Short mmCIF file of C-alpha atoms in Angstrom, two decimals:
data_model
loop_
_atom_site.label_atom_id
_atom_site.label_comp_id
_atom_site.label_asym_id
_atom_site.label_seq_id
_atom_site.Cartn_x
_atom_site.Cartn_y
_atom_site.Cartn_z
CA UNK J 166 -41.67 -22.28 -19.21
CA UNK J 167 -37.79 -21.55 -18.81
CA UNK J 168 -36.74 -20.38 -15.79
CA UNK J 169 -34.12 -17.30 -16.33
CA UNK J 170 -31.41 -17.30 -13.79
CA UNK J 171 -29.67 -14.35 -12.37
CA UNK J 172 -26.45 -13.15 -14.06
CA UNK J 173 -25.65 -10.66 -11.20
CA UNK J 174 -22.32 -11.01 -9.74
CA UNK J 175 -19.54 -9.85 -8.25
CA UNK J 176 -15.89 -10.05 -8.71
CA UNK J 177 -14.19 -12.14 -5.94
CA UNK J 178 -10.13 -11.68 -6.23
CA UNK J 179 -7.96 -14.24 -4.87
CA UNK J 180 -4.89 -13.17 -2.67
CA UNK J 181 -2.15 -13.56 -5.20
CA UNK J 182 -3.54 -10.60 -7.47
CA UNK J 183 -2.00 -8.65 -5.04
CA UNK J 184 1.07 -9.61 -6.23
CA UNK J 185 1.22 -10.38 -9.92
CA UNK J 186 -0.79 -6.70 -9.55
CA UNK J 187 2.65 -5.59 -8.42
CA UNK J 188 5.04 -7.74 -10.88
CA UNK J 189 3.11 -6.19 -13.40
CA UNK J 190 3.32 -2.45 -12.22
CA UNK J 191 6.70 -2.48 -10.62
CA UNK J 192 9.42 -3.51 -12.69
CA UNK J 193 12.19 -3.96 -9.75
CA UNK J 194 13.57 -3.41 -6.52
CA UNK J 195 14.93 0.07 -7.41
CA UNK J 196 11.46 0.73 -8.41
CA UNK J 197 9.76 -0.41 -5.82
CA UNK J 198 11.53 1.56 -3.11
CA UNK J 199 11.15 4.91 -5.27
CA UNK J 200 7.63 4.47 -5.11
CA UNK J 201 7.86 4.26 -1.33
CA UNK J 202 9.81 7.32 -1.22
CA UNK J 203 7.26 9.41 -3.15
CA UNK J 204 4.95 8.48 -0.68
CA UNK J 205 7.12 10.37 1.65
CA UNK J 206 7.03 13.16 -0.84
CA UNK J 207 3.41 13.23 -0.87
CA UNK J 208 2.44 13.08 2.73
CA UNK J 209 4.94 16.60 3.12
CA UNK J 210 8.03 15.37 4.53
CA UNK J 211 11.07 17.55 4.71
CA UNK J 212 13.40 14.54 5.01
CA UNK J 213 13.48 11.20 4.17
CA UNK J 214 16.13 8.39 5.49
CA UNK J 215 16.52 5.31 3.67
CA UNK J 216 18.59 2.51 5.29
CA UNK J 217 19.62 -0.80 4.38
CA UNK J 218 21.10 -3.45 5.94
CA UNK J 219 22.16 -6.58 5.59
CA UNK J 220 20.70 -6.75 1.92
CA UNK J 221 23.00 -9.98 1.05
CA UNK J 222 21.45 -12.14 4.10
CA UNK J 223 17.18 -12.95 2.73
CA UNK J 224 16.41 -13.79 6.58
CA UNK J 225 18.43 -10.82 7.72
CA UNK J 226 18.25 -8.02 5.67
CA UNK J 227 16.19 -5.17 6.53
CA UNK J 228 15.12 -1.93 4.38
CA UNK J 229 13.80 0.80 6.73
CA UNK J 230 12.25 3.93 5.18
CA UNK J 231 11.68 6.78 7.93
CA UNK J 232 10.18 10.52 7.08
CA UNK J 233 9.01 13.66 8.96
CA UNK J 234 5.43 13.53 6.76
CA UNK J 235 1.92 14.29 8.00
CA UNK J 236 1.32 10.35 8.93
CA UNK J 237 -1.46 8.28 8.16
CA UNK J 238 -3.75 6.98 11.71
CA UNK J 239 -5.69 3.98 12.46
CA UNK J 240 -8.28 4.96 10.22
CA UNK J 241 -6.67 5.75 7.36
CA UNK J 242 -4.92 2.84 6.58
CA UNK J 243 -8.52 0.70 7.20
CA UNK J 244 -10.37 2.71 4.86
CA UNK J 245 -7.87 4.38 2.28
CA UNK J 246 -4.79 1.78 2.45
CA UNK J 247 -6.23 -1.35 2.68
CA UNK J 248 -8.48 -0.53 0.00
CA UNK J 249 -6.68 -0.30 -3.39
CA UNK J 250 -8.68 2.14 -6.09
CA UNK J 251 -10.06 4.17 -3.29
CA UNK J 252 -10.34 7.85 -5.13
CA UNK J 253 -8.60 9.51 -2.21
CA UNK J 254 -6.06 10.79 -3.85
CA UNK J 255 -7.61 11.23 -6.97
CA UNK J 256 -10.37 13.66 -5.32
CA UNK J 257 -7.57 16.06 -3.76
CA UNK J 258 -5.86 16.00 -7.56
CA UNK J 259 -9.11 16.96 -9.10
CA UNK J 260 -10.33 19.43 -6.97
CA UNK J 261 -9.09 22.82 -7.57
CA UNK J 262 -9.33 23.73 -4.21
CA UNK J 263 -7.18 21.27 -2.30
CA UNK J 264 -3.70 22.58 -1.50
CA UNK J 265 -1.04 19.90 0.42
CA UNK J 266 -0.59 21.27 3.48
CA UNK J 267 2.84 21.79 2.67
CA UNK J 268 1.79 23.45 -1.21
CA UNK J 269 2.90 20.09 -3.33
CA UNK J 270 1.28 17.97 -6.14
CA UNK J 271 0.90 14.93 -5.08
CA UNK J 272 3.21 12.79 -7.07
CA UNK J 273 1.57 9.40 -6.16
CA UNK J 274 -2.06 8.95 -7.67
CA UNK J 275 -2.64 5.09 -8.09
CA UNK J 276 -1.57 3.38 -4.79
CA UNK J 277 0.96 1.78 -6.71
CA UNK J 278 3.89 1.80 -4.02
CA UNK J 279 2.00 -0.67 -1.95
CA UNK J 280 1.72 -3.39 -4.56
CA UNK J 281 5.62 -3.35 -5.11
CA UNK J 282 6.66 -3.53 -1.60
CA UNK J 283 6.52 -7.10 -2.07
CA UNK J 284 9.45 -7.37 -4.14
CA UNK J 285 11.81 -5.82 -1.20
CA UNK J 286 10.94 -8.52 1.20
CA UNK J 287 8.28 -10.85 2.52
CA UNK J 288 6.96 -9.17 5.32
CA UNK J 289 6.59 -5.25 5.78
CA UNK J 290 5.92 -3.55 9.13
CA UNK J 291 4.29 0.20 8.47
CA UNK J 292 4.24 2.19 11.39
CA UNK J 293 2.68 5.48 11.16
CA UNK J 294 1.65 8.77 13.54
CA UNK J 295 -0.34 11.23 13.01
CA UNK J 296 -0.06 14.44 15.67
CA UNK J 297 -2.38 14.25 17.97
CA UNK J 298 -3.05 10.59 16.95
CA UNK J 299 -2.07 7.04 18.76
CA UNK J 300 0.59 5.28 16.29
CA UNK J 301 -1.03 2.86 13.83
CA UNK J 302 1.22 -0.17 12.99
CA UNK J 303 0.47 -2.70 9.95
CA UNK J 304 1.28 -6.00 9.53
CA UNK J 305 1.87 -8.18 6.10
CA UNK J 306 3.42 -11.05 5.59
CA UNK J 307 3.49 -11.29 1.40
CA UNK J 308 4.04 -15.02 1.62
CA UNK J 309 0.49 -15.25 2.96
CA UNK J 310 -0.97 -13.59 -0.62
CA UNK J 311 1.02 -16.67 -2.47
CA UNK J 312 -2.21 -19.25 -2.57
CA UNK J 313 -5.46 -19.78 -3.84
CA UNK J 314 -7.51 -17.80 -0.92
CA UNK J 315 -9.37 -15.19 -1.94
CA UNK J 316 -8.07 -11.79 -0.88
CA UNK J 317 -10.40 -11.19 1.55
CA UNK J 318 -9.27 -13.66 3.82
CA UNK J 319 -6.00 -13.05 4.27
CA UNK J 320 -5.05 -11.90 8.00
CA UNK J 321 -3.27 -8.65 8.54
CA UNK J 322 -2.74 -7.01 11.27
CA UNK J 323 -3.54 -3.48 12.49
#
């Protein structure tokens, strides 16, 4: 009698898919900080400020990206943010009902911006507020993605 075993399985990604997914989508730097700004763009904001300093020091330099948009909460970046190919986006694009609040297309669809981050520096601090909403702050250090862990066991911080 032969004994059939189960070919059921999951994927299991290890934390540096993260960023080759990012080296692969995101060409460069100037690239990777566009995408952030659509972001901006898509959650309604009337103004974005981008400001960079000390770019030729690696320990020093700092990119801050500020905007006037809608915010995302606590909740948002657990559930849409931190999961990559959530169809979040993709459900307000398809559905011929949805209007932005402030009447735009959303140019963002993939969650792309995220991945590409990595290639402005190695850690990224994401603070967000939605009215009426306590401020969410996220934490990644990109150095901790550059091993053999799988991707669910990497620590960030919200």
């Amino acid at each position: 009698m032969i004994k059939k075993m189960s070919n059921e399985i999951g994927f299991k990604p290890k934390a540096r898919l993260v960023l080759q997914l990012g080296d692969q989508l995101i060409r460069s730097e100037g690239i990777a900080l566009l995408e952030l700004i659509k972001n901006s763009y898509d959650a309604c904001a009337s103004l974005v400020k981008v400001e960079m300093k000390n770019l030729d020091s690696p320990e020093d330099g700092e990119i801050i990206i500020e905007d006037d948009g809608h915010g995302m909460d606590f909740k948002v970046l657990k559930n849409v943010w931190l999961h990559p190919g959530t169809n979040f986006k993709k459900s307000q694009i398809d559905d011929d009902k949805f209007i932005s609040p402030c009447g735009r297309l959303p140019l963002g669809e993939k969650g792309i911006g995220r991945f590409g981050a990595h290639k402005l520096g190695e850690e990224i601090e994401l603070i967000s507020k939605m009215n009426g909403k306590k401020e969410a702050i996220l934490k990644i250090n990109w150095r901790d993605f550059d091993n053999n862990n799988f991707l669910s066991d990497i620590p960030i911080s919200l």
